């Protein structure tokens, strides 16, 4: 049974930091890519960051570059998203996503290309 388990999130003032973690298990396909997406009220779900497990391919949304860092623990099939310099516009439900990725070692970044999702964890940033 596929499990995508998220932890972290919470509330913080602008300029603060939060961390999210996600672990995946129970896959019958090569779950090579893990990452985070977010969905703010009234907005479409969008990619935040993705990483190809065991590789060097990491993708970040332009709005989080320089502020968020996505790291991996390949052995534990876990990723960690360190979020710093948080802004009110970062407020959203954050979802962990898993997908096979491409044969060339890159991750899909579109919502419909993700294969499995976590339940989501809320991040609130107040001004």
mmCIF file of C-alpha atoms in Angstrom:
data_model
loop_
_atom_site.group_PDB
_atom_site.id
_atom_site.type_symbol
_atom_site.label_atom_id
_atom_site.label_comp_id
_atom_site.label_asym_id
_atom_site.label_seq_id
_atom_site.Cartn_x
_atom_site.Cartn_y
_atom_site.Cartn_z
ATOM 1 C CA UNK A 1 0.000 0.000 0.000
ATOM 2 C CA UNK A 2 1.352 3.384 -1.032
ATOM 3 C CA UNK A 3 2.010 5.769 1.816
ATOM 4 C CA UNK A 4 3.084 9.389 1.552
ATOM 5 C CA UNK A 5 3.528 10.815 5.021
ATOM 6 C CA UNK A 6 4.071 14.504 5.665
ATOM 7 C CA UNK A 7 5.131 16.338 8.788
ATOM 8 C CA UNK A 8 5.971 19.876 9.744
ATOM 9 C CA UNK A 9 4.262 23.089 8.820
ATOM 10 C CA UNK A 10 2.507 25.426 11.195
ATOM 11 C CA UNK A 11 2.314 29.161 11.716
ATOM 12 C CA UNK A 12 5.069 31.736 11.672
ATOM 13 C CA UNK A 13 5.537 35.449 11.198
ATOM 14 C CA UNK A 14 6.933 36.862 7.996
ATOM 15 C CA UNK A 15 10.689 36.423 7.830
ATOM 16 C CA UNK A 16 10.564 33.264 9.900
ATOM 17 C CA UNK A 17 11.389 29.674 9.025
ATOM 18 C CA UNK A 18 9.589 26.350 8.918
ATOM 19 C CA UNK A 19 10.496 22.856 7.812
ATOM 20 C CA UNK A 20 8.492 20.142 6.098
ATOM 21 C CA UNK A 21 9.346 16.466 5.744
ATOM 22 C CA UNK A 22 7.887 13.751 3.579
ATOM 23 C CA UNK A 23 8.510 10.022 3.461
ATOM 24 C CA UNK A 24 7.264 7.547 0.879
ATOM 25 C CA UNK A 25 6.820 3.791 1.004
ATOM 26 C CA UNK A 26 4.934 0.901 -0.518
ATOM 27 C CA UNK A 27 5.647 1.646 -4.169
ATOM 28 C CA UNK A 28 5.558 -0.818 -7.029
ATOM 29 C CA UNK A 29 7.079 1.664 -9.440
ATOM 30 C CA UNK A 30 10.372 3.498 -9.195
ATOM 31 C CA UNK A 31 9.396 6.495 -7.111
ATOM 32 C CA UNK A 32 12.387 8.459 -8.285
ATOM 33 C CA UNK A 33 11.007 11.924 -7.746
ATOM 34 C CA UNK A 34 9.655 13.540 -4.621
ATOM 35 C CA UNK A 35 8.693 17.094 -4.038
ATOM 36 C CA UNK A 36 6.311 19.669 -2.670
ATOM 37 C CA UNK A 37 3.408 21.480 -4.212
ATOM 38 C CA UNK A 38 1.179 24.090 -2.617
ATOM 39 C CA UNK A 39 -2.348 25.311 -2.985
ATOM 40 C CA UNK A 40 -3.454 28.671 -1.661
ATOM 41 C CA UNK A 41 -7.138 29.548 -1.262
ATOM 42 C CA UNK A 42 -8.619 30.425 -4.631
ATOM 43 C CA UNK A 43 -5.496 29.485 -6.522
ATOM 44 C CA UNK A 44 -4.352 26.477 -8.499
ATOM 45 C CA UNK A 45 -1.953 23.977 -7.025
ATOM 46 C CA UNK A 46 1.607 24.780 -8.051
ATOM 47 C CA UNK A 47 5.019 23.208 -7.781
ATOM 48 C CA UNK A 48 7.294 24.442 -4.997
ATOM 49 C CA UNK A 49 10.294 22.152 -5.385
ATOM 50 C CA UNK A 50 11.116 18.685 -6.681
ATOM 51 C CA UNK A 51 14.169 16.472 -6.446
ATOM 52 C CA UNK A 52 15.324 13.356 -8.282
ATOM 53 C CA UNK A 53 16.281 10.933 -5.541
ATOM 54 C CA UNK A 54 19.954 9.982 -5.649
ATOM 55 C CA UNK A 55 20.627 12.508 -8.387
ATOM 56 C CA UNK A 56 21.392 16.171 -8.694
ATOM 57 C CA UNK A 57 18.279 17.340 -10.437
ATOM 58 C CA UNK A 58 16.411 19.820 -8.251
ATOM 59 C CA UNK A 59 13.743 22.220 -9.429
ATOM 60 C CA UNK A 60 12.406 25.258 -7.603
ATOM 61 C CA UNK A 61 9.565 27.616 -8.365
ATOM 62 C CA UNK A 62 10.994 31.029 -9.098
ATOM 63 C CA UNK A 63 9.202 32.536 -6.108
ATOM 64 C CA UNK A 64 11.058 30.336 -3.609
ATOM 65 C CA UNK A 65 14.540 30.286 -5.124
ATOM 66 C CA UNK A 66 17.104 31.450 -2.607
ATOM 67 C CA UNK A 67 14.661 30.957 0.287
ATOM 68 C CA UNK A 68 13.701 27.272 0.225
ATOM 69 C CA UNK A 69 16.022 24.288 0.120
ATOM 70 C CA UNK A 70 14.891 20.757 -0.711
ATOM 71 C CA UNK A 71 17.148 17.964 0.483
ATOM 72 C CA UNK A 72 16.917 14.188 0.389
ATOM 73 C CA UNK A 73 17.653 11.119 2.452
ATOM 74 C CA UNK A 74 17.692 8.489 -0.240
ATOM 75 C CA UNK A 75 18.001 5.510 2.092
ATOM 76 C CA UNK A 76 14.921 6.585 4.033
ATOM 77 C CA UNK A 77 13.045 7.721 0.928
ATOM 78 C CA UNK A 78 12.517 11.055 2.643
ATOM 79 C CA UNK A 79 12.764 14.658 1.573
ATOM 80 C CA UNK A 80 13.030 17.764 3.703
ATOM 81 C CA UNK A 81 11.969 21.249 2.683
ATOM 82 C CA UNK A 82 13.656 23.991 4.674
ATOM 83 C CA UNK A 83 11.732 27.218 4.228
ATOM 84 C CA UNK A 84 13.337 30.494 5.271
ATOM 85 C CA UNK A 85 12.485 34.161 4.845
ATOM 86 C CA UNK A 86 8.849 33.184 4.657
ATOM 87 C CA UNK A 87 6.358 35.630 3.197
ATOM 88 C CA UNK A 88 2.590 35.912 3.653
ATOM 89 C CA UNK A 89 2.193 34.773 0.052
ATOM 90 C CA UNK A 90 3.757 31.446 1.039
ATOM 91 C CA UNK A 91 0.614 30.696 3.033
ATOM 92 C CA UNK A 92 -0.960 27.562 1.577
ATOM 93 C CA UNK A 93 -1.644 23.901 2.035
ATOM 94 C CA UNK A 94 1.552 22.092 1.121
ATOM 95 C CA UNK A 95 1.356 18.653 -0.470
ATOM 96 C CA UNK A 96 4.086 16.085 -0.933
ATOM 97 C CA UNK A 97 4.063 14.392 -4.325
ATOM 98 C CA UNK A 98 5.782 11.342 -5.755
ATOM 99 C CA UNK A 99 6.344 10.358 -9.370
ATOM 100 C CA UNK A 100 8.606 8.139 -11.466
ATOM 101 C CA UNK A 101 10.405 11.001 -13.178
ATOM 102 C CA UNK A 102 11.890 10.864 -16.655
ATOM 103 C CA UNK A 103 14.377 8.387 -18.044
ATOM 104 C CA UNK A 104 16.796 11.281 -18.294
ATOM 105 C CA UNK A 105 16.825 11.771 -14.538
ATOM 106 C CA UNK A 106 14.525 14.744 -14.232
ATOM 107 C CA UNK A 107 11.295 15.239 -12.347
ATOM 108 C CA UNK A 108 7.928 16.201 -13.709
ATOM 109 C CA UNK A 109 6.727 19.511 -12.313
ATOM 110 C CA UNK A 110 3.121 19.643 -13.452
ATOM 111 C CA UNK A 111 0.380 18.686 -11.029
ATOM 112 C CA UNK A 112 -1.208 16.122 -13.355
ATOM 113 C CA UNK A 113 2.140 14.396 -13.830
ATOM 114 C CA UNK A 114 2.416 13.429 -10.165
ATOM 115 C CA UNK A 115 1.413 9.882 -9.319
ATOM 116 C CA UNK A 116 0.786 9.901 -5.576
ATOM 117 C CA UNK A 117 0.032 12.603 -3.026
ATOM 118 C CA UNK A 118 0.138 13.130 0.685
ATOM 119 C CA UNK A 119 -2.766 14.537 2.669
ATOM 120 C CA UNK A 120 -1.245 17.997 2.951
ATOM 121 C CA UNK A 121 0.056 20.155 5.761
ATOM 122 C CA UNK A 122 -0.846 23.780 6.373
ATOM 123 C CA UNK A 123 1.668 26.620 6.369
ATOM 124 C CA UNK A 124 0.509 30.011 7.600
ATOM 125 C CA UNK A 125 2.691 33.099 7.394
ATOM 126 C CA UNK A 126 1.399 36.260 9.018
ATOM 127 C CA UNK A 127 2.559 39.761 8.198
#
